[in-house]
XYZ file of C-alpha atoms in Angstrom:
756
model
C 0.000 0.000 0.000
C 1.375 3.431 -0.972
C 1.324 5.911 1.936
C 3.166 8.654 0.056
C 1.442 12.024 0.548
C -0.152 13.506 -2.561
C -0.681 17.191 -3.255
C -3.904 18.762 -4.463
C -5.317 22.275 -4.426
C -8.654 23.925 -3.602
C -9.743 27.411 -4.660
C -11.986 29.513 -2.411
C -13.629 32.908 -2.754
C -13.330 35.183 0.291
C -15.505 38.206 1.026
C -14.860 40.998 3.506
C -11.108 41.481 3.028
C -10.089 45.136 2.951
C -6.301 45.404 3.102
C -2.951 43.627 3.094
C -3.313 42.808 6.807
C -6.552 40.902 6.066
C -4.653 38.820 3.511
C -2.063 37.859 6.131
C -4.797 36.926 8.653
C -6.687 34.689 6.217
C -3.451 32.973 5.158
C -2.580 32.264 8.815
C -6.080 30.885 9.493
C -5.965 28.577 6.458
C -2.459 27.306 7.248
C -3.644 26.186 10.702
C -6.053 23.657 9.124
C -4.461 20.156 9.310
C -3.230 19.029 5.914
C -2.656 22.500 4.438
C 0.815 22.839 2.930
C 0.493 26.366 1.553
C -2.183 29.062 1.298
C -1.978 32.041 -1.065
C -4.614 34.766 -0.735
C -5.176 37.424 -3.406
C -6.882 40.656 -2.340
C -7.670 41.808 -5.884
C -9.473 38.600 -6.906
C -10.846 38.064 -3.370
C -9.779 34.443 -3.578
C -7.422 31.891 -2.040
C -5.569 28.918 -3.469
C -4.861 26.268 -0.834
C -2.310 23.490 -1.444
C -3.160 20.313 0.489
C -1.042 17.312 1.491
C -3.376 14.322 1.522
C -2.266 11.132 3.280
C 0.366 12.783 5.512
C 0.064 12.624 9.334
C -1.306 15.797 10.899
C 0.684 17.788 13.435
C 0.240 16.049 16.799
C -0.412 12.629 15.267
C -3.367 11.091 13.493
C -4.097 11.191 9.777
C -5.026 14.354 7.912
C -8.783 14.264 7.214
C -8.972 13.829 3.428
C -12.735 14.301 3.277
C -14.693 17.536 3.734
C -11.525 19.613 3.353
C -13.343 22.395 1.532
C -15.886 22.613 4.353
C -13.051 22.784 6.920
C -11.323 25.542 4.958
C -14.578 27.507 4.642
C -15.112 27.195 8.422
C -11.572 28.500 9.051
C -12.289 31.525 6.824
C -15.575 32.227 8.638
C -13.961 31.824 12.084
C -11.335 34.378 11.036
C -14.161 36.870 10.434
C -14.534 36.684 6.653
C -17.156 35.276 4.302
C -16.344 32.106 2.317
C -17.709 32.224 -1.233
C -17.610 30.253 -4.490
C -14.126 30.367 -6.032
C -15.367 32.033 -9.220
C -17.800 34.470 -7.547
C -15.999 37.505 -9.021
C -15.388 35.826 -12.364
C -18.858 34.607 -13.296
C -19.997 36.109 -16.585
C -23.006 38.357 -16.661
C -23.639 42.068 -16.563
C -23.657 43.586 -13.106
C -25.158 46.997 -12.502
C -22.456 49.607 -12.008
C -24.546 50.934 -9.080
C -24.658 47.580 -7.301
C -23.774 48.035 -3.603
C -24.146 51.844 -3.714
C -27.167 52.000 -1.359
C -25.142 52.218 1.920
C -23.046 55.029 0.424
C -26.210 56.889 -0.666
C -27.596 56.638 2.891
C -24.239 57.742 4.278
C -24.154 60.786 1.995
C -27.772 61.665 2.778
C -27.076 61.609 6.540
C -23.603 63.244 6.336
C -24.380 66.174 4.003
C -26.600 68.007 6.560
C -23.681 67.737 8.995
C -21.101 69.059 6.511
C -23.128 71.916 4.923
C -23.107 74.081 8.093
C -19.271 73.843 8.097
C -19.180 75.116 4.508
C -21.726 77.798 5.433
C -19.481 79.095 8.216
C -16.689 79.641 5.673
C -19.108 81.887 3.733
C -20.280 83.712 6.877
C -23.560 81.827 7.413
C -24.403 80.162 10.750
C -26.403 77.026 9.959
C -25.056 74.844 12.755
C -27.541 72.121 13.711
C -28.377 71.529 17.375
C -26.196 68.878 19.040
C -29.138 66.451 19.326
C -29.746 66.588 15.551
C -26.054 66.068 14.855
C -26.107 63.041 17.175
C -29.223 61.581 15.502
C -27.731 61.978 11.989
C -24.236 60.688 12.806
C -25.071 57.689 14.998
C -26.760 55.504 12.289
C -23.796 56.155 9.979
C -21.349 55.231 12.739
C -22.994 52.065 14.036
C -25.300 50.804 11.257
C -23.442 51.644 8.042
C -20.115 51.271 9.873
C -21.050 47.933 11.487
C -18.795 46.045 9.026
C -15.746 47.864 10.427
C -16.584 46.874 14.003
C -17.224 43.250 13.088
C -13.997 42.843 11.094
C -11.966 44.886 13.577
C -13.232 42.745 16.487
C -12.169 39.539 14.707
C -8.744 41.098 14.106
C -8.392 41.914 17.817
C -9.361 38.350 18.779
C -6.547 37.175 16.484
C -4.098 39.653 18.094
C -3.575 41.337 14.758
C -4.779 44.486 13.030
C -6.385 45.513 9.762
C -7.850 48.516 7.978
C -11.253 47.991 9.597
C -9.755 48.168 13.082
C -8.078 51.496 12.252
C -11.332 52.958 10.873
C -13.410 51.614 13.784
C -11.035 52.913 16.472
C -10.517 56.278 14.753
C -14.145 57.132 13.980
C -15.428 55.798 17.324
C -12.930 58.044 19.111
C -14.238 61.067 17.145
C -17.886 60.124 17.809
C -17.257 59.446 21.516
C -15.357 62.730 21.913
C -18.321 64.612 20.383
C -20.786 62.913 22.748
C -18.569 63.731 25.736
C -18.189 67.404 24.692
C -21.965 67.666 24.146
C -22.923 66.096 27.486
C -20.368 68.071 29.553
C -21.044 71.472 27.912
C -22.671 74.299 29.851
C -26.445 74.566 29.166
C -27.046 76.753 26.073
C -23.344 76.846 25.126
C -22.382 76.227 21.444
C -19.494 73.727 21.383
C -17.707 72.496 18.288
C -18.511 68.785 17.795
C -16.896 66.275 15.446
C -19.896 64.161 14.456
C -19.537 65.298 10.822
C -15.912 64.123 10.733
C -16.685 60.583 11.932
C -19.782 60.235 9.713
C -17.986 61.531 6.629
C -14.924 59.323 7.175
C -17.151 56.209 7.378
C -18.986 57.292 4.204
C -15.761 58.119 2.326
C -14.185 54.774 3.235
C -17.337 52.970 2.042
C -17.244 55.043 -1.160
C -13.584 54.156 -1.686
C -14.321 50.429 -1.253
C -17.228 50.672 -3.716
C -15.059 52.386 -6.361
C -12.349 49.819 -5.697
C -14.826 46.946 -6.204
C -15.838 48.442 -9.564
C -12.181 48.619 -10.608
C -11.665 45.002 -9.484
C -14.515 43.910 -11.744
C -12.699 45.564 -14.646
C -9.411 43.807 -13.862
C -11.165 40.414 -13.902
C -12.991 41.208 -17.157
C -10.468 39.136 -19.166
C -11.346 35.927 -17.315
C -15.081 36.715 -17.327
C -14.872 37.200 -21.105
C -13.149 33.804 -21.455
C -15.816 32.129 -19.287
C -18.499 33.722 -21.466
C -17.070 31.995 -24.560
C -18.569 28.688 -23.468
C -21.930 28.096 -25.172
C -24.695 26.536 -23.081
C -26.033 24.021 -25.630
C -24.750 21.911 -28.510
C -26.520 20.270 -31.495
C -25.845 16.553 -31.040
C -26.302 14.166 -33.992
C -27.573 10.835 -32.636
C -29.629 7.850 -33.774
C -32.785 9.976 -33.585
C -31.322 12.821 -35.618
C -30.259 16.231 -34.330
C -31.091 17.155 -30.709
C -30.041 20.054 -28.498
C -28.220 18.993 -25.322
C -26.477 20.952 -22.531
C -22.743 21.311 -23.163
C -22.055 19.395 -19.920
C -23.532 16.243 -21.545
C -21.274 16.296 -24.634
C -18.770 13.396 -24.685
C -15.569 12.743 -26.668
C -16.471 10.938 -29.898
C -19.843 12.688 -30.247
C -20.813 14.184 -33.594
C -22.027 17.787 -33.430
C -23.556 20.163 -35.954
C -22.345 23.761 -35.685
C -24.398 26.357 -37.531
C -23.167 29.691 -38.943
C -22.442 32.262 -36.233
C -22.470 29.762 -33.354
C -19.626 29.056 -30.953
C -17.979 25.632 -30.945
C -18.928 23.771 -27.768
C -15.872 21.506 -27.590
C -12.491 20.801 -29.155
C -12.637 18.528 -32.167
C -12.036 17.994 -35.850
C -14.104 18.908 -38.927
C -15.860 15.879 -40.468
C -17.952 17.615 -43.120
C -18.253 21.122 -44.523
C -16.018 24.142 -44.945
C -16.068 27.419 -43.067
C -14.066 30.342 -41.694
C -13.577 30.440 -37.923
C -12.968 33.485 -35.728
C -10.378 32.408 -33.119
C -9.486 35.949 -32.049
C -10.549 35.558 -28.412
C -8.196 32.576 -28.061
C -5.231 33.589 -30.211
C -5.551 37.347 -30.633
C -5.513 36.834 -34.416
C -8.160 39.082 -35.958
C -8.377 37.346 -39.356
C -10.694 34.299 -39.640
C -9.043 30.914 -40.184
C -10.185 28.613 -43.022
C -11.358 25.152 -41.879
C -12.011 22.045 -43.972
C -12.409 18.307 -43.241
C -9.529 17.259 -40.985
C -8.964 20.764 -39.532
C -8.810 21.185 -35.765
C -11.533 23.191 -34.003
C -11.301 24.890 -30.611
C -14.098 25.354 -28.078
C -15.204 28.979 -27.755
C -14.215 30.042 -31.284
C -16.982 31.371 -33.569
C -18.123 29.585 -36.723
C -18.314 31.742 -39.853
C -20.827 31.348 -42.676
C -20.521 27.590 -43.226
C -22.432 24.736 -41.580
C -20.014 22.043 -40.352
C -20.187 18.628 -38.748
C -17.476 17.987 -36.155
C -16.291 15.077 -34.064
C -15.596 15.928 -30.428
C -12.087 15.189 -29.143
C -12.005 17.065 -25.804
C -14.671 18.476 -23.484
C -14.877 20.401 -20.213
C -11.606 20.865 -18.370
C -9.629 19.141 -21.159
C -10.350 21.787 -23.829
C -7.815 24.382 -24.934
C -10.181 27.116 -23.668
C -10.237 25.563 -20.181
C -6.432 25.339 -20.197
C -6.242 29.027 -21.160
C -8.688 30.028 -18.400
C -6.714 27.971 -15.877
C -3.419 29.576 -16.967
C -4.828 33.100 -16.660
C -6.439 32.295 -13.284
C -3.176 30.773 -12.020
C -1.231 33.846 -13.106
C -3.694 36.183 -11.385
C -3.826 34.068 -8.209
C -0.049 33.760 -7.822
C 2.061 36.188 -5.848
C 4.942 37.972 -7.514
C 8.250 37.743 -5.591
C 7.988 41.500 -4.907
C 4.648 40.902 -3.114
C 6.399 38.888 -0.379
C 8.150 42.069 0.770
C 4.778 43.857 0.887
C 3.327 41.029 3.014
C 6.200 41.318 5.502
C 5.682 45.085 5.777
C 1.890 44.828 6.172
C 2.238 42.258 8.982
C 3.787 44.916 11.263
C 2.102 47.949 9.706
C -1.176 48.146 11.658
C 0.383 47.556 15.126
C 2.978 50.220 14.267
C 0.231 52.684 13.232
C -1.686 52.082 16.492
C 1.547 52.841 18.326
C 2.108 56.049 16.323
C -1.498 57.150 17.005
C -1.005 56.589 20.752
C 2.278 58.551 20.688
C 0.499 61.358 18.765
C -2.310 61.502 21.342
C 0.063 61.591 24.321
C 2.549 63.909 22.617
C -0.030 66.601 21.848
C -1.725 66.250 25.229
C 1.480 66.367 27.313
C 2.744 69.359 25.308
C -0.111 71.428 26.735
C -2.781 71.078 24.042
C -6.361 70.092 24.766
C -7.322 66.431 24.915
C -9.867 67.228 22.193
C -7.201 68.393 19.705
C -4.841 65.568 20.705
C -7.509 62.955 20.028
C -8.476 64.489 16.656
C -4.846 64.307 15.466
C -4.565 60.695 16.664
C -7.793 59.844 14.781
C -6.350 61.430 11.606
C -3.262 59.174 11.930
C -5.467 56.078 12.240
C -7.601 57.006 9.234
C -4.831 58.038 6.793
C -2.773 54.927 7.537
C -5.174 52.267 6.197
C -3.004 49.963 4.059
C -5.630 49.234 1.352
C -3.472 50.560 -1.486
C -0.527 48.492 -0.265
C -2.508 45.254 -0.546
C -3.860 46.111 -4.007
C -0.710 47.532 -5.618
C 0.787 44.269 -6.902
C -2.239 42.006 -7.608
C -4.165 44.768 -9.417
C -1.291 45.342 -11.867
C -0.745 41.598 -12.374
C -4.448 41.037 -13.080
C -4.641 43.896 -15.561
C -1.371 42.924 -17.284
C -2.036 39.195 -17.611
C -5.656 39.881 -18.619
C -4.817 42.223 -21.503
C -1.961 39.921 -22.601
C -4.386 36.975 -22.796
C -6.667 39.072 -25.000
C -3.895 39.216 -27.601
C -2.883 35.556 -27.364
C -0.077 35.883 -24.778
C -0.686 33.567 -21.810
C 1.506 34.242 -18.781
C 1.655 31.191 -16.528
C 2.618 32.867 -13.258
C 3.644 36.146 -11.703
C 7.247 34.996 -11.370
C 7.544 34.547 -15.158
C 6.077 38.032 -15.568
C 8.620 39.544 -13.200
C 11.604 37.653 -14.678
C 10.693 38.379 -18.315
C 11.496 42.084 -18.060
C 15.024 41.199 -16.799
C 15.861 39.136 -19.905
C 19.051 40.159 -21.740
C 19.480 37.110 -24.030
C 16.827 35.533 -26.290
C 17.450 32.048 -27.718
C 15.212 30.794 -30.541
C 14.687 27.279 -31.754
C 14.867 27.564 -35.561
C 12.338 25.163 -37.051
C 8.708 26.143 -36.479
C 9.661 29.185 -34.422
C 11.607 31.426 -36.790
C 10.837 29.363 -39.893
C 7.517 28.073 -41.225
C 8.492 24.592 -40.066
C 7.196 22.868 -43.203
C 10.303 22.115 -45.277
C 10.003 21.020 -48.895
C 12.094 18.491 -50.755
C 13.955 20.777 -53.162
C 16.220 18.235 -54.879
C 17.107 14.546 -54.810
C 20.406 13.350 -56.346
C 20.978 9.576 -56.665
C 24.532 8.180 -56.816
C 25.931 7.867 -60.368
C 24.070 5.087 -62.135
C 21.226 5.168 -59.583
C 17.552 5.774 -60.302
C 15.998 8.942 -58.849
C 12.414 7.591 -58.815
C 13.462 4.384 -57.053
C 15.428 6.369 -54.440
C 12.404 8.610 -53.767
C 10.118 5.550 -53.506
C 12.455 3.854 -50.988
C 12.888 7.023 -48.897
C 9.125 7.730 -48.823
C 8.233 4.115 -47.992
C 10.727 4.007 -45.114
C 9.259 7.207 -43.628
C 5.602 6.485 -44.355
C 4.764 6.259 -40.631
C 6.901 9.192 -39.476
C 5.609 12.607 -38.357
C 9.006 14.306 -38.763
C 8.788 17.508 -40.908
C 11.441 16.207 -43.353
C 9.597 12.879 -43.643
C 6.394 14.732 -44.494
C 8.231 16.648 -47.201
C 9.482 13.373 -48.796
C 6.001 11.834 -48.577
C 4.453 14.945 -50.156
C 6.890 14.675 -53.104
C 6.233 10.945 -53.581
C 2.457 11.520 -53.441
C 2.734 14.347 -55.965
C 4.566 12.008 -58.383
C 2.002 9.242 -57.784
C 4.495 6.633 -56.494
C 3.006 3.436 -54.966
C 4.572 3.169 -51.505
C 5.784 -0.142 -50.104
C 5.198 -1.217 -46.491
C 8.388 -0.967 -44.387
C 9.352 -3.473 -41.664
C 11.695 -3.376 -38.647
C 11.483 0.426 -38.624
C 13.242 2.163 -35.726
C 14.243 5.729 -34.971
C 17.791 6.692 -34.082
C 17.308 9.751 -31.812
C 18.864 12.920 -33.186
C 20.238 11.112 -36.239
C 17.525 9.548 -38.402
C 15.777 6.204 -38.902
C 16.339 2.733 -40.319
C 14.207 -0.147 -41.564
C 13.667 -2.691 -44.315
C 11.893 -1.832 -47.605
C 11.534 -4.348 -50.436
C 14.208 -6.537 -48.804
C 16.726 -3.674 -48.580
C 18.058 -2.531 -45.185
C 17.893 1.275 -45.435
C 19.220 4.089 -43.289
C 18.021 7.678 -43.724
C 19.351 10.626 -41.736
C 21.882 13.390 -41.292
C 25.287 13.633 -42.930
C 26.782 13.640 -39.418
C 25.328 10.164 -38.868
C 26.634 8.985 -42.234
C 30.068 10.310 -41.341
C 30.041 8.306 -38.069
C 29.127 5.211 -40.121
C 32.060 5.990 -42.486
C 29.790 6.339 -45.517
C 31.663 7.743 -48.525
C 29.836 10.525 -50.382
C 32.137 10.183 -53.391
C 31.198 12.424 -56.303
C 28.158 13.765 -54.399
C 30.323 15.439 -51.732
C 30.660 18.628 -53.814
C 26.860 18.655 -54.396
C 26.209 18.322 -50.646
C 28.599 21.213 -49.903
C 26.878 23.399 -52.515
C 23.402 22.721 -51.132
C 24.556 23.448 -47.573
C 26.169 26.726 -48.623
C 22.810 27.727 -50.121
C 21.076 27.118 -46.791
C 19.512 23.720 -47.518
C 19.331 20.893 -44.998
C 20.932 17.784 -46.517
C 19.929 14.210 -45.658
C 21.318 10.955 -47.005
C 19.667 7.675 -47.979
C 22.018 4.723 -47.544
C 21.767 0.930 -47.732
C 23.479 -1.638 -45.548
C 24.858 -4.338 -47.810
C 25.516 -7.543 -45.883
C 28.645 -9.589 -46.735
C 28.181 -13.338 -47.400
C 27.978 -15.209 -44.075
C 27.797 -11.975 -41.982
C 24.895 -10.751 -39.859
C 22.577 -8.153 -41.525
C 23.700 -5.410 -39.079
C 27.395 -5.992 -39.860
C 27.313 -5.125 -43.554
C 28.938 -2.178 -45.294
C 26.804 0.991 -45.517
C 26.797 2.528 -49.000
C 25.214 5.770 -50.187
C 22.105 5.596 -52.402
C 21.057 9.275 -52.677
C 21.272 12.764 -51.176
C 18.253 14.965 -50.554
C 18.145 18.768 -50.120
C 15.366 20.298 -47.998
C 14.496 23.946 -47.751
C 12.442 25.848 -45.176
C 11.475 29.498 -45.372
C 11.471 32.189 -42.693
C 8.160 33.212 -41.158
C 6.955 36.488 -42.709
C 7.444 38.543 -39.528
C 10.556 36.765 -38.199
C 13.123 39.260 -39.512
C 11.137 42.231 -38.176
C 10.683 40.493 -34.813
C 14.420 39.907 -34.428
C 15.145 43.512 -35.436
C 12.726 44.751 -32.739
C 14.375 42.591 -30.091
C 17.827 43.793 -31.171
C 16.582 47.393 -30.918
C 15.674 46.665 -27.274
C 19.356 45.899 -26.672
C 18.902 42.127 -26.396
C 21.462 39.523 -27.403
C 20.004 37.071 -29.953
C 20.871 33.402 -30.537
C 19.387 30.825 -32.939
C 19.684 27.146 -31.982
C 19.453 24.639 -34.832
C 20.092 20.965 -35.440
C 21.080 21.752 -39.055
C 24.643 21.673 -40.291
C 26.500 24.942 -39.825
C 26.270 26.003 -43.485
C 22.488 25.592 -43.646
C 21.962 27.187 -40.224
C 24.144 30.209 -41.041
C 22.506 30.728 -44.437
C 19.055 30.839 -42.797
C 20.400 33.086 -40.017
C 21.616 35.644 -42.551
C 18.176 35.667 -44.198
C 16.759 36.516 -40.780
C 19.259 39.302 -40.111
C 21.321 37.364 -37.548
C 25.134 37.571 -37.447
C 26.833 34.136 -37.340
C 30.236 35.824 -37.031
C 29.115 37.297 -33.673
C 28.204 33.893 -32.264
C 24.463 34.289 -32.889
C 24.123 30.793 -34.400
C 24.466 27.504 -32.520
C 24.365 24.812 -35.224
C 24.387 20.987 -35.206
C 22.774 20.896 -31.749
C 21.060 17.574 -31.014
C 17.546 17.867 -29.465
C 18.779 16.500 -26.138
C 21.604 19.043 -25.993
C 19.452 22.194 -26.255
C 19.044 22.445 -22.472
C 22.839 22.251 -22.043
C 23.255 25.098 -24.553
C 20.775 27.198 -22.558
C 22.699 26.466 -19.347
C 25.883 27.609 -21.099
C 24.198 30.854 -22.213
C 23.132 31.485 -18.589
C 26.737 31.353 -17.413
C 28.093 34.767 -16.600
C 24.866 35.987 -15.001
C 22.799 36.358 -18.188
C 19.004 36.070 -17.935
C 17.928 33.870 -20.830
C 14.575 33.610 -22.593
C 14.100 30.446 -24.679
C 11.479 30.436 -27.443
C 10.458 27.052 -28.860
C 7.448 25.189 -30.184
C 7.865 21.435 -30.017
C 8.189 18.483 -27.658
C 11.967 18.443 -28.009
C 12.115 22.084 -26.861
C 10.482 21.348 -23.480
C 13.749 20.621 -21.563
C 15.327 23.823 -22.925
C 12.191 25.840 -22.076
C 12.353 24.534 -18.515
C 16.117 25.189 -18.266
C 15.819 28.849 -19.335
C 15.121 31.658 -16.861
C 11.932 32.259 -18.851
C 10.502 29.705 -21.285
C 8.206 30.924 -24.059
C 6.233 28.267 -25.952
C 4.935 29.195 -29.387
C 1.826 27.358 -30.577
C 2.165 25.724 -33.973
C -0.810 25.422 -36.356
C -1.285 21.667 -36.034
C -0.956 21.704 -32.239
C 1.729 19.001 -32.266
C 3.829 19.115 -29.119
C 2.419 22.469 -28.068
C 0.772 21.124 -24.882
C 4.088 19.699 -23.644
C 5.912 22.946 -24.416
C 3.137 24.990 -22.715
C 3.548 23.048 -19.468
C 7.311 23.615 -19.467
C 7.091 27.313 -20.366
C 6.294 30.353 -18.236
C 4.720 32.152 -21.208
C 2.681 30.674 -24.066
C 2.084 32.442 -27.381
C -1.215 31.213 -28.788
C -0.222 31.890 -32.385
C 3.068 31.302 -34.171
C 3.923 34.964 -34.694
C 7.517 35.865 -33.681
C 6.414 39.498 -33.178
C 4.557 38.311 -30.056
C 7.920 37.633 -28.367
C 8.740 41.359 -28.246
C 5.095 42.071 -27.293
C 5.290 39.621 -24.356
C 8.494 41.252 -23.104
C 6.865 44.673 -23.505
C 3.729 43.864 -21.477
C 5.946 42.201 -18.855
C 8.079 45.338 -18.505
C 5.009 47.600 -18.412
C 3.310 45.464 -15.757
C 6.393 45.419 -13.525
C 6.645 49.200 -14.000
C 3.004 49.553 -12.864
C 3.680 47.370 -9.809
C 6.594 49.613 -8.829
C 4.582 52.786 -9.459
C 1.699 51.430 -7.361
C 3.977 50.409 -4.497
C 5.666 53.816 -4.613
C 2.331 55.660 -4.393
C 0.957 53.287 -1.744
C 4.016 53.853 0.462
C 4.150 57.564 -0.423
C 0.579 58.130 0.799
C 1.432 56.557 4.140
C 4.966 57.934 4.517
C 3.771 61.491 3.747
C 0.308 61.228 5.289
C 1.124 59.779 8.727
C 3.620 62.531 9.734
C 1.257 65.247 8.397
C -1.606 63.803 10.440
C 0.580 63.367 13.542
C 1.768 67.001 13.288
C -1.813 68.251 13.019
C -1.841 69.295 9.350
C -4.582 66.817 8.345
C -8.022 66.553 9.890
C -9.802 63.144 9.863
C -12.117 64.061 6.954
C -9.225 64.931 4.630
C -7.363 61.867 5.898
C -10.353 59.662 5.017
C -10.608 61.214 1.564
C -6.868 60.730 0.961
C -7.035 57.102 2.106
C -9.959 56.353 -0.239
C -8.166 58.194 -3.051
C -5.009 56.110 -2.544
C -6.855 52.826 -3.201
C -8.738 54.201 -6.195
C -5.587 55.744 -7.705
C -3.669 52.455 -7.410
C -6.497 50.540 -9.107
C -6.893 53.219 -11.798
C -3.159 53.207 -12.506
C -3.224 49.420 -12.937
C -6.245 49.669 -15.261
C -4.230 51.866 -17.645
C -2.595 48.583 -18.738
C -5.905 47.604 -20.359
C -5.156 50.146 -23.095
C -2.055 48.179 -24.156
C -1.842 46.710 -27.645
C 1.032 44.685 -29.113
């Protein structure tokens, strides 16, 4: 029996969090639940991702309860004073009224304005001051009914021996309200005393207004994921034994046959069986032009059918579709914490206790220096109100959400916040050649048999040997043989020789087909074709050789002499935008390198077409697939930060070895899933220009994070001393605190304007 612990994760929505201190409290509460390995809470998405160790003994002995874990986590959240919700509560599609949740603010304004107007009147020489009883009756509902949320959350924070924004607001405004009541009740009969009911009421209302504006901005930052969720249609037209019926998408199974009508969204991933159409895949790939589809073409859930009716066979549904993978990637990126956020968490953990200490020092300092207790308390209240660390908690996640969301809109999927933060530090970009910088569909340009040999027979043997191979060069040979109408023979004993080629038996002949480097190791003589091979290589062609093993009488078949039968020249062409993409990256001051398995002549010829400089070491040629990761490790030596861009299965180790891996989707989807899992960034279409775009949005997002953190700290660093020295009254402090959160969110939302 296997008792090894396994790891799984649960996502939760959490309501009622207001600042960075709340995040720390919820994380502590979740980590106390037996079986929790790690808990990451995101203030901007109001969610938590909890990593669980199932099957491991709990602290203090006894097994970790594997069942009802979500219920236990929800209870921990509630006991900490917050509201557990569905994980996707903020992300569910559907139009929400922009005025949703405004009612408490409207009541707060209605009750606070009569308190504030007399103050404004006094500035103009009018005396409209309300009687103390009226001020009390207007301010008290704002303080204790509309402000009840602050007391509830602040009380839970005190029970946990920690602090949060709500505690600061509750303590500060209650002090102002209580001072006003005390001044009113101890005043001489008929005397007009200055009360501070309007300050407390207005601070509560302004904080509520700030949270409402912040919630609206949060909804905008999650709009990218909500838009992706909305791509899923609710029904599909299933073709069954009884004809066509409409079924919920949840009931569609792999292997089902669906009809998709013009203008409808595809309900699942699959392949076209009948019909032709144009498909809009822009929401998935960022490509605005429709893509032609015919029988055999791949279809992606969420894309929009054009003007043709098609029949499709379902290959993947639900969580296995490309759309679900994209949503998961974007959600993961927005849920993860950037390394810079860890510093913010450490600061926020001591921030609220420090502010309470500063407020106490302010109160005592003013009082002991001979000022009235009334003035001393007002200045202490201003310190408490200005210091709320809302902006600090939102600075990083808001920018990450906006940046990753707008990137996904244009087909750039950023896997996690760490990849985002590392990408802007890149100084070296390494490209795999085939399929990344080139089209990746080489053609057989020429075939030269040995003197006295037959070209058609050589092509037939080469195509037959490779008839089951998916290698790009094999496809090129098969395409040529098909074009010439050659009847292929069935090969036997076929085996691949990794990084070199393949061998097998065709029509009784033991054949070997692969690189010239392999032929050289087998001591195959090129004879009169050596000059031809050199010429083709100098022109940028990839050269392969077809050879036959001729067994000597009495010897084993694998001991015979290998003799050349023919040479083949293959040519690929650069992607249309590849040269421009490399020029843009060079203009950013980046070092460029192309990694290729081709011989040096062919690799350098292609590099020059792309604008690369082989003489400056920008070409690494004759690199076996298994050696790409080692080449990346070598590039990283000397402190360089390396980005690797690749598209296939054999690029996955190199993508993982690089500081940042960038997987480029290829049109047929082959190997892309493997590369996506290894890479920190995935480009949903094979456009090299997206590499520079991904680096650009990364740099802009990190810049926004730094700007937000600067402003969040600046508000507090400048505001707390001003309040402590008596230059800020609580009302202005409340307005500044609300403004700090809104400005941080608004600054992050500027990223939504970005276009590649």
